[in-house]
CSV table of C-alpha atoms and ligand atoms in Angstrom, one decimal:
chain,number,residue,atom,x,y,z
N,1,MET,CA,9.5,107.1,72.4
N,2,LEU,CA,10.1,105.5,69.0
N,3,ARG,CA,12.8,107.1,66.9
N,4,ALA,CA,14.4,106.1,63.6
N,5,TYR,CA,18.1,106.1,62.9
N,6,LYS,CA,19.0,105.9,59.2
N,7,TYR,CA,22.4,104.6,58.1
N,8,ARG,CA,24.0,104.0,54.8
N,9,ILE,CA,25.1,100.4,54.3
N,10,TYR,CA,27.6,99.0,51.9
N,11,PRO,CA,26.6,95.4,51.1
N,12,ASP,CA,29.2,93.2,49.3
N,13,GLU,CA,28.3,91.3,46.2
N,14,THR,CA,26.8,88.3,48.0
N,15,GLN,CA,24.7,90.5,50.2
N,16,LYS,CA,23.5,92.5,47.2
N,17,VAL,CA,22.2,89.3,45.7
N,18,GLN,CA,20.5,88.4,48.9
N,19,LEU,CA,19.0,91.9,49.1
N,20,ALA,CA,17.7,91.7,45.6
N,21,LYS,CA,16.1,88.3,46.3
N,22,THR,CA,14.4,89.7,49.4
N,23,PHE,CA,13.1,92.8,47.7
N,24,GLY,CA,11.8,90.4,44.9
N,25,CYS,CA,10.2,87.9,47.3
N,26,ALA,CA,8.5,90.7,49.4
N,27,ARG,CA,7.1,92.2,46.2
N,28,PHE,CA,6.0,88.7,45.1
N,29,VAL,CA,4.2,88.0,48.3
N,30,TYR,CA,2.5,91.5,48.3
N,31,ASN,CA,1.3,91.0,44.7
N,32,TYR,CA,0.2,87.4,45.3
N,33,TYR,CA,-2.1,88.2,48.2
N,34,LEU,CA,-3.3,91.4,46.5
N,35,ASP,CA,-4.4,89.3,43.6
N,36,LYS,CA,-6.1,86.8,46.0
N,37,LYS,CA,-7.9,89.7,47.7
N,38,ILE,CA,-9.0,91.3,44.4
N,39,LYS,CA,-10.4,87.9,43.1
N,40,GLY,CA,-12.1,87.4,46.5
N,41,TYR,CA,-13.6,90.9,46.3
N,42,GLU,CA,-14.9,90.3,42.8
N,43,ASN,CA,-16.5,87.1,43.9
N,44,GLY,CA,-18.1,88.8,46.8
N,45,GLU,CA,-16.1,86.8,49.4
N,46,LYS,CA,-15.2,88.1,52.8
N,47,SER,CA,-11.7,89.6,52.7
N,48,ILE,CA,-8.9,87.3,54.1
N,49,SER,CA,-7.3,88.7,57.2
N,50,LYS,CA,-3.6,89.4,57.5
N,51,ILE,CA,-3.2,86.5,59.9
N,52,ASP,CA,-4.9,84.1,57.5
N,53,CYS,CA,-2.6,85.3,54.7
N,54,ASN,CA,0.4,84.9,56.9
N,55,ASN,CA,-0.6,81.4,57.9
N,56,HIS,CA,-1.3,80.5,54.3
N,57,LEU,CA,2.2,81.8,53.4
N,58,ASN,CA,3.9,79.7,56.0
N,59,ARG,CA,1.9,76.6,55.8
N,60,GLU,CA,1.2,76.3,52.1
N,61,LEU,CA,2.9,78.8,49.8
N,62,LYS,CA,6.4,78.3,51.2
N,63,LYS,CA,6.0,74.5,50.6
N,64,GLU,CA,5.0,75.1,47.0
N,65,LEU,CA,7.6,77.9,46.3
N,66,ILE,CA,10.6,76.9,48.3
N,67,TRP,CA,12.7,79.9,47.2
N,68,LEU,CA,10.5,82.0,49.5
N,69,LYS,CA,12.3,80.3,52.4
N,70,GLU,CA,15.7,81.7,51.4
N,71,VAL,CA,14.8,85.2,52.5
N,72,ASP,CA,14.2,87.0,55.8
N,73,LYS,CA,10.8,85.7,57.0
N,74,PHE,CA,9.9,89.0,58.5
N,75,ALA,CA,10.2,90.8,55.2
N,76,LEU,CA,7.4,88.6,53.8
N,77,THR,CA,5.1,88.9,56.9
N,78,ASN,CA,5.6,92.7,56.8
N,79,ALA,CA,4.8,92.7,53.1
N,80,ILE,CA,1.4,91.1,54.0
N,81,TYR,CA,0.9,93.6,56.8
N,82,ASN,CA,1.7,96.5,54.5
N,83,LEU,CA,-0.8,95.2,52.0
N,84,ASP,CA,-3.4,94.9,54.8
N,85,GLU,CA,-2.9,98.5,55.7
N,86,ALA,CA,-3.2,99.6,52.0
N,87,TYR,CA,-6.4,97.5,51.9
N,88,GLN,CA,-7.8,99.0,55.0
N,89,ASN,CA,-7.1,102.5,53.6
N,90,PHE,CA,-8.9,101.5,50.4
N,91,PHE,CA,-12.0,100.5,52.3
N,92,ARG,CA,-11.9,103.7,54.3
N,93,ARG,CA,-11.9,105.6,51.1
N,94,VAL,CA,-14.8,103.6,49.8
N,95,LYS,CA,-16.7,104.3,52.9
N,96,THR,CA,-16.2,108.0,53.1
N,97,GLY,CA,-16.5,108.4,49.4
N,98,LYS,CA,-14.2,111.3,49.6
N,99,ASP,CA,-11.4,110.3,47.3
N,100,LYS,CA,-11.4,108.1,44.3
N,101,ALA,CA,-11.4,104.6,45.8
N,102,GLY,CA,-8.7,102.9,43.7
N,103,PHE,CA,-7.6,99.4,44.7
N,104,PRO,CA,-4.1,99.1,46.1
N,105,LYS,CA,-1.7,98.8,43.2
N,106,PHE,CA,0.5,95.9,42.3
N,107,LYS,CA,4.2,96.5,43.0
N,108,SER,CA,6.2,96.8,39.8
N,109,ARG,CA,9.6,95.1,39.3
N,110,HIS,CA,10.6,98.0,37.2
N,111,SER,CA,10.6,100.4,40.1
N,112,ASN,CA,13.9,102.1,41.1
N,113,ARG,CA,13.0,102.1,44.8
N,114,PHE,CA,12.9,98.9,46.9
N,115,SER,CA,12.5,98.2,50.5
N,116,TYR,CA,11.5,95.6,53.1
N,117,LYS,CA,11.1,95.6,56.8
N,118,SER,CA,12.5,93.2,59.3
N,119,ASN,CA,11.6,92.7,63.0
N,120,SER,CA,14.0,92.5,65.9
N,121,THR,CA,14.1,89.3,67.8
N,122,ASN,CA,16.9,87.5,69.7
N,123,ASN,CA,19.5,90.1,68.7
N,124,ASN,CA,19.1,89.4,65.0
N,125,ILE,CA,19.6,93.1,64.4
N,126,GLU,CA,22.7,94.7,65.9
N,127,VAL,CA,24.9,97.8,65.5
N,128,ASP,CA,28.6,97.7,66.0
N,129,TYR,CA,29.7,101.3,66.5
N,130,ALA,CA,33.4,100.5,66.7
N,131,LYS,CA,33.6,98.4,63.6
N,132,ASN,CA,31.0,100.4,61.6
N,133,LYS,CA,28.9,97.3,60.9
N,134,ILE,CA,25.2,96.4,61.1
N,135,LYS,CA,23.9,92.9,61.5
N,136,LEU,CA,20.7,92.1,59.6
N,137,PRO,CA,18.8,88.8,59.3
N,138,LYS,CA,20.1,86.6,56.5
N,139,LEU,CA,22.8,89.1,55.6
N,140,LYS,CA,25.0,88.8,58.7
N,141,TRP,CA,27.3,91.8,59.3
N,142,CYS,CA,27.2,94.4,56.7
N,143,ASP,CA,29.5,97.4,56.3
N,144,ALA,CA,27.9,100.6,57.3
N,145,LYS,CA,28.5,104.2,58.1
N,146,VAL,CA,27.3,104.4,61.7
N,147,HIS,CA,27.5,108.2,62.3
N,148,ARG,CA,25.1,108.3,65.2
N,149,GLU,CA,24.7,106.2,68.3
N,150,PHE,CA,21.5,105.4,70.1
N,151,ASP,CA,20.6,104.1,73.5
N,152,GLY,CA,17.5,101.9,73.5
N,153,GLU,CA,15.8,98.8,72.3
N,154,ILE,CA,15.8,98.0,68.6
N,155,LYS,CA,12.3,97.3,67.3
N,156,SER,CA,12.7,96.9,63.6
N,157,ALA,CA,14.9,97.7,60.6
N,158,THR,CA,13.8,98.8,57.1
N,159,ILE,CA,16.3,98.1,54.4
N,160,SER,CA,16.0,100.1,51.2
N,161,GLN,CA,17.6,100.7,47.9
N,162,ASN,CA,17.4,104.2,46.4
N,163,PRO,CA,17.0,105.1,42.7
N,164,SER,CA,20.7,106.0,42.8
N,165,GLU,CA,21.4,102.4,43.8
N,166,ARG,CA,22.6,103.2,47.3
N,167,TYR,CA,21.5,101.1,50.2
N,168,PHE,CA,20.2,102.3,53.6
N,169,VAL,CA,18.9,100.8,56.8
N,170,SER,CA,16.5,102.7,59.0
N,171,ILE,CA,16.6,101.3,62.5
N,172,LEU,CA,13.5,101.9,64.7
N,173,VAL,CA,14.6,102.3,68.4
N,174,ASP,CA,12.5,102.6,71.5
N,175,GLU,CA,14.4,105.3,73.4
N,176,LYS,CA,14.0,107.0,76.7
N,177,ILE,CA,14.7,110.7,75.9
N,178,LYS,CA,16.0,112.8,78.7
N,179,GLU,CA,14.7,116.3,79.0
N,180,LEU,CA,17.3,119.0,78.7
N,181,PRO,CA,18.3,121.1,81.7
N,182,LYS,CA,16.1,124.2,82.0
N,183,THR,CA,17.5,127.5,80.7
N,184,ASN,CA,16.1,131.0,80.8
N,185,LYS,CA,17.0,131.8,77.3
N,186,GLU,CA,14.2,132.6,74.8
N,187,ILE,CA,14.0,133.2,71.1
N,188,GLY,CA,11.6,134.6,68.6
N,189,PHE,CA,12.3,134.5,64.9
N,190,ASP,CA,10.9,135.4,61.6
N,191,LEU,CA,11.3,132.9,58.7
N,192,GLY,CA,12.3,134.6,55.4
N,193,LEU,CA,13.4,134.0,51.8
N,194,SER,CA,16.7,135.8,51.5
N,195,GLN,CA,17.6,134.8,55.0
N,196,PHE,CA,16.2,131.5,56.3
N,197,LEU,CA,15.7,132.8,59.8
N,198,ILE,CA,16.1,136.2,61.5
N,199,GLU,CA,16.4,136.1,65.3
N,200,ASN,CA,15.1,138.7,67.7
N,201,ASN,CA,18.7,139.4,68.7
N,202,GLY,CA,19.6,140.4,65.2
N,203,ASN,CA,21.3,137.2,64.3
N,204,LYS,CA,20.5,136.1,60.7
N,205,ILE,CA,20.8,132.5,59.4
N,206,PRO,CA,21.1,132.5,55.6
N,207,ASN,CA,19.6,129.8,53.4
N,208,PRO,CA,22.3,127.2,52.3
N,209,LYS,CA,23.6,128.7,49.1
N,210,HIS,CA,24.9,125.6,47.4
N,211,LEU,CA,21.3,124.2,47.4
N,212,SER,CA,20.0,126.5,44.7
N,213,LYS,CA,23.2,126.0,42.7
N,214,ASN,CA,22.7,122.3,42.8
N,215,GLU,CA,19.0,122.7,42.0
N,216,ARG,CA,19.9,124.6,38.8
N,217,LYS,CA,22.3,121.8,38.0
N,218,LEU,CA,19.6,119.2,38.6
N,219,ALA,CA,17.2,120.9,36.3
N,220,LYS,CA,19.8,120.9,33.6
N,221,LEU,CA,20.5,117.2,34.1
N,222,GLN,CA,16.8,116.4,34.0
N,223,ARG,CA,16.5,118.1,30.6
N,224,GLN,CA,19.4,116.0,29.3
N,225,LEU,CA,17.9,112.9,30.7
N,226,ALA,CA,14.6,113.6,28.9
N,227,LYS,CA,16.5,113.7,25.6
N,228,LYS,CA,18.2,110.3,26.0
N,229,GLN,CA,16.8,107.3,24.2
N,230,LYS,CA,14.4,105.1,26.2
N,231,SER,CA,16.0,102.0,27.9
N,232,SER,CA,19.5,102.8,26.5
N,233,LYS,CA,22.6,102.3,28.7
N,234,ASN,CA,23.3,106.0,28.6
N,235,ARG,CA,19.9,106.8,29.8
N,236,ASN,CA,20.3,104.5,32.8
N,237,LYS,CA,23.6,106.1,33.6
N,238,MET,CA,22.0,109.5,33.4
N,239,ARG,CA,19.1,108.4,35.5
N,240,ILE,CA,21.4,107.3,38.3
N,241,LYS,CA,23.3,110.6,38.0
N,242,VAL,CA,20.1,112.6,38.3
N,243,ALA,CA,18.9,110.4,41.3
N,244,ARG,CA,22.2,110.9,43.1
N,245,LEU,CA,22.1,114.7,42.8
N,246,HIS,CA,18.4,114.7,43.8
N,247,GLU,CA,19.2,112.7,46.9
N,248,LYS,CA,22.2,114.9,47.7
N,249,ILE,CA,19.9,118.0,47.6
N,250,THR,CA,17.3,116.4,49.9
N,251,ASP,CA,20.0,115.2,52.3
N,252,THR,CA,21.7,118.6,52.4
N,253,ARG,CA,18.4,120.3,53.1
N,254,LYS,CA,17.4,117.8,55.8
N,255,ASP,CA,20.7,118.1,57.4
N,256,PHE,CA,20.6,121.9,57.5
N,257,LEU,CA,17.1,121.9,59.0
N,258,HIS,CA,17.9,119.2,61.6
N,259,LYS,CA,21.1,120.9,62.8
N,260,LEU,CA,19.4,124.3,63.1
N,261,SER,CA,16.2,123.0,64.9
N,262,SER,CA,18.4,121.0,67.3
N,263,GLN,CA,20.5,124.0,68.1
N,264,ILE,CA,17.6,126.3,68.7
N,265,ILE,CA,15.9,123.6,71.0
N,266,ASN,CA,19.2,123.1,72.8
N,267,GLU,CA,19.8,126.7,73.6
N,268,ASN,CA,16.3,128.0,74.4
N,269,GLN,CA,13.6,127.3,76.8
N,270,VAL,CA,10.9,129.2,74.9
N,271,ILE,CA,10.8,129.3,71.1
N,272,VAL,CA,8.3,131.5,69.2
N,273,SER,CA,7.7,131.7,65.5
N,274,GLU,CA,4.8,132.6,63.2
N,275,ASP,CA,2.4,129.9,62.1
N,276,ILE,CA,3.0,130.0,58.4
N,277,ASN,CA,0.2,129.5,55.9
N,278,ILE,CA,2.1,127.7,53.2
N,279,SER,CA,-0.8,127.1,50.9
N,280,GLY,CA,-1.6,130.8,51.0
N,281,ILE,CA,1.8,131.9,49.9
N,282,ILE,CA,2.4,129.1,47.4
N,283,LYS,CA,-0.2,130.7,45.1
N,284,ASN,CA,2.5,133.1,44.2
N,285,GLN,CA,4.4,131.0,41.6
N,286,ARG,CA,7.6,133.0,41.7
N,287,LEU,CA,8.0,132.5,45.5
N,288,ALA,CA,6.8,128.9,45.5
N,289,LYS,CA,10.2,127.4,44.6
N,290,ALA,CA,12.1,129.5,47.1
N,291,ILE,CA,9.7,128.5,49.8
N,292,SER,CA,9.9,124.8,49.1
N,293,ASP,CA,13.7,125.3,49.3
N,294,ALA,CA,13.5,126.9,52.6
N,295,SER,CA,11.2,124.1,53.9
N,296,TRP,CA,9.6,126.2,56.5
N,297,SER,CA,6.9,123.7,57.3
N,298,GLU,CA,9.3,120.9,57.8
N,299,PHE,CA,11.4,123.2,60.1
N,300,THR,CA,8.4,124.1,62.3
N,301,ARG,CA,7.4,120.5,62.4
N,302,GLN,CA,10.8,119.5,63.7
N,303,LEU,CA,10.7,122.3,66.3
N,304,GLU,CA,7.4,121.0,67.5
N,305,TYR,CA,8.4,117.4,68.1
N,306,LYS,CA,11.8,118.3,69.4
N,307,ALA,CA,10.4,120.7,71.9
N,308,ALA,CA,8.0,118.0,73.1
N,309,TRP,CA,10.9,115.5,73.5
N,310,TYR,CA,13.3,117.8,75.4
N,311,GLY,CA,10.9,119.7,77.6
N,312,ARG,CA,10.9,123.1,75.7
N,313,THR,CA,8.0,125.3,74.9
N,314,TYR,CA,7.4,126.1,71.3
N,315,ILE,CA,4.7,128.6,70.4
N,316,LYS,CA,3.3,129.5,67.0
N,317,ILE,CA,1.6,132.8,66.9
N,318,ASP,CA,-1.4,133.7,64.7
N,319,ARG,CA,-0.3,134.4,61.1
N,320,PHE,CA,-2.5,137.5,61.0
N,321,TYR,CA,-0.6,139.1,63.8
N,322,PRO,CA,1.0,142.1,62.2
N,323,SER,CA,4.5,141.4,63.5
N,324,SER,CA,6.3,143.6,60.9
N,325,GLN,CA,4.0,146.7,61.3
N,326,ILE,CA,4.4,147.2,65.1
N,327,CYS,CA,7.2,149.1,66.7
N,328,SER,CA,8.8,146.6,69.1
N,329,ASN,CA,9.8,149.5,71.4
N,330,CYS,CA,6.6,151.5,71.9
N,331,GLY,CA,3.8,149.5,70.1
N,332,PHE,CA,3.0,152.1,67.5
N,333,LYS,CA,1.5,150.6,64.4
N,334,ASN,CA,3.0,151.7,61.0
N,335,ILE,CA,0.7,150.4,58.2
N,336,GLU,CA,3.2,151.7,55.5
N,337,LEU,CA,5.1,148.6,56.3
N,338,LYS,CA,2.6,146.5,54.4
N,339,ASN,CA,4.9,147.5,51.6
N,340,LEU,CA,7.4,144.6,51.6
N,341,LYS,CA,10.0,146.8,49.9
N,342,ILE,CA,10.6,148.9,53.1
N,343,ARG,CA,13.5,147.1,54.8
N,344,ASP,CA,14.2,149.6,57.6
N,345,TRP,CA,12.3,152.4,59.2
N,346,THR,CA,12.1,154.9,62.0
N,347,CYS,CA,9.2,154.9,64.4
N,348,GLU,CA,7.4,158.3,64.2
N,349,SER,CA,6.2,157.9,67.8
N,350,CYS,CA,9.3,157.0,69.7
N,351,GLY,CA,12.1,157.5,67.2
N,352,SER,CA,13.6,154.0,67.3
N,353,HIS,CA,15.2,152.8,64.1
N,354,HIS,CA,14.2,149.3,63.0
N,355,ASP,CA,15.4,146.6,60.7
N,356,ARG,CA,12.2,145.3,59.3
N,357,ASP,CA,12.9,141.6,60.0
N,358,ILE,CA,14.6,141.9,63.4
N,359,ASN,CA,11.8,144.2,64.6
N,360,ALA,CA,9.3,141.5,63.4
N,361,SER,CA,11.0,138.7,65.3
N,362,GLN,CA,11.2,140.9,68.4
N,363,ASN,CA,7.4,141.3,68.2
N,364,ILE,CA,7.0,137.6,67.6
N,365,LEU,CA,8.8,136.8,70.8
N,366,LYS,CA,6.8,139.4,72.7
N,367,GLU,CA,3.5,138.0,71.4
N,368,GLY,CA,4.5,134.5,72.2
N,369,LYS,CA,5.3,135.4,75.8
N,370,ARG,CA,2.1,137.3,76.1
N,371,MET,CA,0.2,134.1,75.0
N,372,LEU,CA,2.2,132.0,77.4
N,373,ALA,CA,1.4,134.3,80.3
I,401,ZN,ZN1,8.1,153.3,68.6
């Protein structure tokens, strides 16, 4: 099983220069062969394969442009492979005629986001947990924040620089994931707006509050940025500030979702939720923002793959199943509950009193178990 581990790295000044060179060379090689391909295409020639491009790079281009030899050779080969993939996608689009078939675009030097990929061979990529360092080709040991350990074979590393000028390395590892010991605990939950998640046992997990606060702050900063003069020093400073906050919000959200999905998978054998039709709900403009905050679809995606990894059962029930309208005690259906304003109610058939959301998640669990049986 391939799994990526992303760490922040802190290159020193020499390493930063080397990184900038590598980003630049990878971009150069990508654009160089894209140009070649476009010209060939216009002349009606057969497209050059990635192997031919790579051979040309190593046998001819590097002799002509010796500075290409100063950087990680895998970064350049992978740039060619990336181009090839973009090119294949382009041809697929031409064939199906579904989308506009635009040629792959040239990579701009004025981008704020850079990356290159290196391959693992002969221990050229290593992680030292004790010293908090990561070894990368042509960079040697780089300071890092190694907050997670892995147990497996390193396949590749993608080094990136964000718009906020922070550096990261994402290490792809081939791991053997052990299934978790079986448990007989089960969970059904409803995903909501005011609460992120409401469990069948009544437990409610609120949305992280600071997220929306930071998002308001971000909107304000973005307005300020728009007023700054183009290509001024202040604008660049502001741009980095905006990028930093943006990344912070994304990180916080991801962290919240990962922790919660891992906890649910750890603790339960059977997990049931609704299959949420995001596109249907998103039509409601007022709710759209809140929903993207809550990141329901990302959350259910995580549950799905983590359940597969760890030997759990995750069931999504039909979104038309009226989980909020049925009494979880006797099965009586109360259609008045179509009104979202009713937060709690008493069943006229059996007299049980229900919290709207908890009752719904109890029904979700029941329905999931029925499907499983
Ligand atoms: Zn009832």
